[in-house]
C-alpha cells in the first residue's frame, strides 16, 4: 500500500498521482481568535501527518486513552492501510476579512471568482473559509480523514459543504492510464504531468508572485458541475464526439492520430469545416486558444443519489491547481462559459477558490507563514 509523505516543500495531493477517491470539505470558521485559528491549523497538521502515515488522528488512537473520554480517533480506518492518503489544506477569500486581522495578507491572486455565463450556483455549495481535500484509493480512508478533522474542529470550525468523489477524472503522472468521466470520455489526456519540466511553473506560486507565505503554494478552484446525464444519453455518438472534439473510444483528436496526438484545429474535412469544431470543449480549452495557458486538473466523478424527477444527481467535481487563477482558470472558464458546446449538458452548481499554502517541515504547521 502506498504512503505519500505529508511533509515537504509543497503540500501533497496536488502533483501526487491522482488517487481514486475524494472527500472534499469546506469549513466556516467560528467566532474564535486569530491565535485559536492558528492552533486549529496546528492541530489539523498534527493529525493529518499521522493519518497520512496510517496512524490514528490522535496519539492514543481509537482503542486506548482515558476510558471516560471519547477516543481521539474514531476508529473506522483501524486495520486499513493509508491507501495513498493525502490531505491538502486551503484558505478561502473570506478568511481574509476583518475577523482575524489577516486582510493585509490576502494574496491578490485569491480573487472572488467572477460570475460566469450560465452559472447556477447554490449558496450552500459555495465558498468556505477553509478547505480540506482528502484523496485516497480507499473511500473509507478519505472519509475517516475528513471526519476526524471536523471532529477536532468542533467549536472552532464547522462543515459548510462537502463532496464525495470516485473515479479520478485526470492523470497527474505519466505512469497512470487515462480514466473516464461520466460522459464516457477519457479525461485527463492533455493534463500536465508531474514529470514534465513545465508543470512546476504552471502550478506553484513563486517568491515575488505575491505574499512570501504563498511561495511554493498553489491556488485551487473547485467547481461542482452537475451533468444532465439523461439529455447526454439521448445525444448521438456524432454529437457526443463533436462536443469534445475527440473520439469516444480512444480519445484521439478528431483531426486524426492517437490519444496523445496533438489536435490540429486548422485541419478541415468535407465542406471546408474544421474536423474539430471550434465550439468543442477541447478547441476552447486548449492552450492555443488561451495564450498558451495550462492548469493541473484533478477532479472526480460523483453520483449523489437522484433528484425528485428520477434523474441521477451526477456530475463532475472539477478541481484544478494553478499558479494564478486570474490568468489560468478564469480566462479559460470565461471562454468555455460563453461558447462551449458541452454547456448544453452541464450546470455549474457549486464553487470555491482557495489559496493552498506551501508544505511544511516536521515540527511546523501548515499556514505558519500566514500567522507568523
Ligand atoms: C480537456 C471533460 C470541465 C478545462 C477535457 C477533455 C475532456 C474534458 C473529455 C479531453 C481530454 C483531456 O485532455 O483531458 C470535461 C468535463 C467537464 C470539464 C466532463 C465538466 C463536466 C472543465 C472545466 C475546465 C476544463 C470547468 C476549466 C475551466 C479543460 C482543459 C482541457 C480539458 C484545459 C485540456 C484541453 C487541451 O489541452 O487539449 N475536458 N471538462 N474542463 N478540459 Fe475539461
PDB file of N, CA and C and ligand atoms in Angstrom, residues 181 183 185-191 225 227 244 246 263 281-282 285-287 295 297 316 318 329 332-333 336 342 346 348, ligand 1:
ATOM      1  N   UNK A 181     -14.673  10.005 -17.562  1.00  0.00           N
ATOM      2  CA  UNK A 181     -15.683  10.727 -16.784  1.00  0.00           C
ATOM      3  C   UNK A 181     -17.055  10.102 -17.042  1.00  0.00           C
ATOM      4  N   UNK A 183     -19.482  11.116 -18.803  1.00  0.00           N
ATOM      5  CA  UNK A 183     -19.919  11.185 -20.200  1.00  0.00           C
ATOM      6  C   UNK A 183     -19.342  10.014 -20.994  1.00  0.00           C
ATOM      7  N   UNK A 185     -16.127   9.635 -21.687  1.00  0.00           N
ATOM      8  CA  UNK A 185     -14.927  10.033 -22.429  1.00  0.00           C
ATOM      9  C   UNK A 185     -13.689   9.967 -21.554  1.00  0.00           C
ATOM     10  N   UNK A 186     -12.554   9.650 -22.188  1.00  0.00           N
ATOM     11  CA  UNK A 186     -11.280   9.725 -21.478  1.00  0.00           C
ATOM     12  C   UNK A 186     -11.069  11.164 -21.031  1.00  0.00           C
ATOM     13  N   UNK A 187     -10.626  11.317 -19.801  1.00  0.00           N
ATOM     14  CA  UNK A 187     -10.459  12.657 -19.235  1.00  0.00           C
ATOM     15  C   UNK A 187      -9.078  12.758 -18.589  1.00  0.00           C
ATOM     16  N   UNK A 188      -8.349  13.762 -18.985  1.00  0.00           N
ATOM     17  CA  UNK A 188      -7.014  13.967 -18.422  1.00  0.00           C
ATOM     18  C   UNK A 188      -5.897  13.784 -19.439  1.00  0.00           C
ATOM     19  N   UNK A 189      -6.261  13.469 -20.666  1.00  0.00           N
ATOM     20  CA  UNK A 189      -5.265  13.193 -21.711  1.00  0.00           C
ATOM     21  C   UNK A 189      -4.216  14.296 -21.816  1.00  0.00           C
ATOM     22  N   UNK A 190      -4.681  15.540 -21.917  1.00  0.00           N
ATOM     23  CA  UNK A 190      -3.747  16.657 -22.154  1.00  0.00           C
ATOM     24  C   UNK A 190      -3.322  17.324 -20.844  1.00  0.00           C
ATOM     25  N   UNK A 191      -3.602  16.679 -19.708  1.00  0.00           N
ATOM     26  CA  UNK A 191      -3.240  17.289 -18.424  1.00  0.00           C
ATOM     27  C   UNK A 191      -1.720  17.372 -18.269  1.00  0.00           C
ATOM     28  N   UNK A 225     -19.995  20.435 -10.881  1.00  0.00           N
ATOM     29  CA  UNK A 225     -20.702  20.529 -12.156  1.00  0.00           C
ATOM     30  C   UNK A 225     -21.666  19.375 -12.297  1.00  0.00           C
ATOM     31  N   UNK A 227     -24.123  17.077 -14.301  1.00  0.00           N
ATOM     32  CA  UNK A 227     -24.302  16.674 -15.701  1.00  0.00           C
ATOM     33  C   UNK A 227     -25.759  16.326 -15.931  1.00  0.00           C
ATOM     34  N   UNK A 244     -16.692  17.141 -27.639  1.00  0.00           N
ATOM     35  CA  UNK A 244     -15.337  17.163 -27.094  1.00  0.00           C
ATOM     36  C   UNK A 244     -14.270  17.382 -28.145  1.00  0.00           C
ATOM     37  N   UNK A 246     -12.996  14.939 -29.713  1.00  0.00           N
ATOM     38  CA  UNK A 246     -12.194  13.721 -29.589  1.00  0.00           C
ATOM     39  C   UNK A 246     -13.082  12.509 -29.797  1.00  0.00           C
ATOM     40  N   UNK A 263      -3.885  17.884 -31.251  1.00  0.00           N
ATOM     41  CA  UNK A 263      -5.019  18.219 -32.128  1.00  0.00           C
ATOM     42  C   UNK A 263      -4.617  19.285 -33.153  1.00  0.00           C
ATOM     43  N   UNK A 281     -15.296  21.460 -26.625  1.00  0.00           N
ATOM     44  CA  UNK A 281     -14.647  21.695 -25.335  1.00  0.00           C
ATOM     45  C   UNK A 281     -13.128  21.770 -25.491  1.00  0.00           C
ATOM     46  N   UNK A 282     -12.568  20.843 -26.258  1.00  0.00           N
ATOM     47  CA  UNK A 282     -11.111  20.804 -26.374  1.00  0.00           C
ATOM     48  C   UNK A 282     -10.580  21.998 -27.169  1.00  0.00           C
ATOM     49  N   UNK A 285     -10.688  24.929 -24.731  1.00  0.00           N
ATOM     50  CA  UNK A 285      -9.861  24.819 -23.520  1.00  0.00           C
ATOM     51  C   UNK A 285      -8.378  24.672 -23.834  1.00  0.00           C
ATOM     52  N   UNK A 286      -8.057  24.364 -25.090  1.00  0.00           N
ATOM     53  CA  UNK A 286      -6.659  24.085 -25.465  1.00  0.00           C
ATOM     54  C   UNK A 286      -5.787  25.331 -25.293  1.00  0.00           C
ATOM     55  N   UNK A 287      -4.526  25.126 -24.896  1.00  0.00           N
ATOM     56  CA  UNK A 287      -3.636  26.274 -24.700  1.00  0.00           C
ATOM     57  C   UNK A 287      -3.571  27.216 -25.908  1.00  0.00           C
ATOM     58  N   UNK A 295      -3.463  24.396 -16.871  1.00  0.00           N
ATOM     59  CA  UNK A 295      -3.721  24.250 -15.430  1.00  0.00           C
ATOM     60  C   UNK A 295      -3.702  22.754 -15.125  1.00  0.00           C
ATOM     61  N   UNK A 297      -5.504  19.733 -13.814  1.00  0.00           N
ATOM     62  CA  UNK A 297      -6.846  19.282 -13.430  1.00  0.00           C
ATOM     63  C   UNK A 297      -6.742  18.046 -12.536  1.00  0.00           C
ATOM     64  N   UNK A 316     -19.443  16.014 -12.400  1.00  0.00           N
ATOM     65  CA  UNK A 316     -18.002  16.032 -12.246  1.00  0.00           C
ATOM     66  C   UNK A 316     -17.651  17.112 -11.233  1.00  0.00           C
ATOM     67  N   UNK A 318     -15.077  19.264 -10.479  1.00  0.00           N
ATOM     68  CA  UNK A 318     -13.876  19.772 -11.140  1.00  0.00           C
ATOM     69  C   UNK A 318     -12.972  20.436 -10.101  1.00  0.00           C
ATOM     70  N   UNK A 329      -7.403  29.646 -14.668  1.00  0.00           N
ATOM     71  CA  UNK A 329      -8.801  29.190 -14.671  1.00  0.00           C
ATOM     72  C   UNK A 329      -9.766  30.226 -15.256  1.00  0.00           C
ATOM     73  N   UNK A 332      -9.954  30.841 -19.152  1.00  0.00           N
ATOM     74  CA  UNK A 332     -10.412  29.620 -19.831  1.00  0.00           C
ATOM     75  C   UNK A 332     -11.903  29.409 -19.555  1.00  0.00           C
ATOM     76  N   UNK A 333     -12.309  29.569 -18.303  1.00  0.00           N
ATOM     77  CA  UNK A 333     -13.718  29.345 -17.957  1.00  0.00           C
ATOM     78  C   UNK A 333     -14.619  30.422 -18.575  1.00  0.00           C
ATOM     79  N   UNK A 336     -15.104  29.114 -22.037  1.00  0.00           N
ATOM     80  CA  UNK A 336     -15.965  27.917 -22.013  1.00  0.00           C
ATOM     81  C   UNK A 336     -17.420  28.312 -21.703  1.00  0.00           C
ATOM     82  N   UNK A 342     -20.393  21.843 -24.789  1.00  0.00           N
ATOM     83  CA  UNK A 342     -20.690  20.966 -23.654  1.00  0.00           C
ATOM     84  C   UNK A 342     -21.710  21.604 -22.696  1.00  0.00           C
ATOM     85  N   UNK A 346     -24.191  20.395 -19.024  1.00  0.00           N
ATOM     86  CA  UNK A 346     -23.648  20.592 -17.675  1.00  0.00           C
ATOM     87  C   UNK A 346     -24.192  21.883 -17.050  1.00  0.00           C
ATOM     88  N   UNK A 348     -23.010  24.464 -13.672  1.00  0.00           N
ATOM     89  CA  UNK A 348     -22.133  24.715 -12.518  1.00  0.00           C
ATOM     90  C   UNK A 348     -23.001  25.054 -11.311  1.00  0.00           C
TER      91      UNK A 348
HETATM   92  C1  LIG B   1      -9.979  18.656 -21.641  1.00  0.00           C
HETATM   93  C2  LIG B   1     -14.151  16.881 -19.976  1.00  0.00           C
HETATM   94  C3  LIG B   1     -14.809  20.864 -17.270  1.00  0.00           C
HETATM   95  C4  LIG B   1     -10.553  22.535 -18.800  1.00  0.00           C
HETATM   96  C5  LIG B   1     -11.076  17.844 -21.460  1.00  0.00           C
HETATM   97  C6  LIG B   1     -11.311  16.598 -22.141  1.00  0.00           C
HETATM   98  C7  LIG B   1     -12.474  16.095 -21.663  1.00  0.00           C
HETATM   99  C8  LIG B   1     -12.986  17.031 -20.698  1.00  0.00           C
HETATM  100  C9  LIG B   1     -13.144  14.779 -22.050  1.00  0.00           C
HETATM  101  C10 LIG B   1     -10.413  15.969 -23.219  1.00  0.00           C
HETATM  102  C11 LIG B   1      -9.374  15.041 -22.675  1.00  0.00           C
HETATM  103  C12 LIG B   1      -8.314  15.725 -21.881  1.00  0.00           C
HETATM  104  O1  LIG B   1      -7.389  16.332 -22.431  1.00  0.00           O
HETATM  105  O2  LIG B   1      -8.397  15.652 -20.653  1.00  0.00           O
HETATM  106  C13 LIG B   1     -14.686  17.806 -19.086  1.00  0.00           C
HETATM  107  C14 LIG B   1     -15.924  17.628 -18.376  1.00  0.00           C
HETATM  108  C15 LIG B   1     -16.105  18.746 -17.604  1.00  0.00           C
HETATM  109  C16 LIG B   1     -14.975  19.621 -17.844  1.00  0.00           C
HETATM  110  C17 LIG B   1     -16.811  16.407 -18.477  1.00  0.00           C
HETATM  111  C18 LIG B   1     -17.219  19.086 -16.646  1.00  0.00           C
HETATM  112  C19 LIG B   1     -18.333  18.426 -16.509  1.00  0.00           C
HETATM  113  C20 LIG B   1     -13.736  21.698 -17.481  1.00  0.00           C
HETATM  114  C21 LIG B   1     -13.551  22.990 -16.868  1.00  0.00           C
HETATM  115  C22 LIG B   1     -12.344  23.451 -17.305  1.00  0.00           C
HETATM  116  C23 LIG B   1     -11.784  22.449 -18.191  1.00  0.00           C
HETATM  117  C24 LIG B   1     -14.511  23.688 -15.914  1.00  0.00           C
HETATM  118  C25 LIG B   1     -11.624  24.744 -16.981  1.00  0.00           C
HETATM  119  C26 LIG B   1     -12.172  25.914 -16.866  1.00  0.00           C
HETATM  120  C27 LIG B   1     -10.031  21.612 -19.673  1.00  0.00           C
HETATM  121  C28 LIG B   1      -8.706  21.737 -20.268  1.00  0.00           C
HETATM  122  C29 LIG B   1      -8.546  20.623 -21.096  1.00  0.00           C
HETATM  123  C30 LIG B   1      -9.768  19.843 -20.979  1.00  0.00           C
HETATM  124  C31 LIG B   1      -7.705  22.857 -20.018  1.00  0.00           C
HETATM  125  C32 LIG B   1      -7.329  20.286 -21.955  1.00  0.00           C
HETATM  126  C33 LIG B   1      -7.501  20.847 -23.323  1.00  0.00           C
HETATM  127  C34 LIG B   1      -6.299  20.565 -24.184  1.00  0.00           C
HETATM  128  O3  LIG B   1      -5.187  20.973 -23.819  1.00  0.00           O
HETATM  129  O4  LIG B   1      -6.466  19.945 -25.231  1.00  0.00           O
HETATM  130  N1  LIG B   1     -12.108  18.092 -20.584  1.00  0.00           N
HETATM  131  N2  LIG B   1     -14.140  19.012 -18.754  1.00  0.00           N
HETATM  132  N3  LIG B   1     -12.654  21.400 -18.277  1.00  0.00           N
HETATM  133  N4  LIG B   1     -10.635  20.465 -20.114  1.00  0.00           N
HETATM  134 FE1  LIG B   1     -12.411  19.782 -19.493  1.00  0.00          FE
END
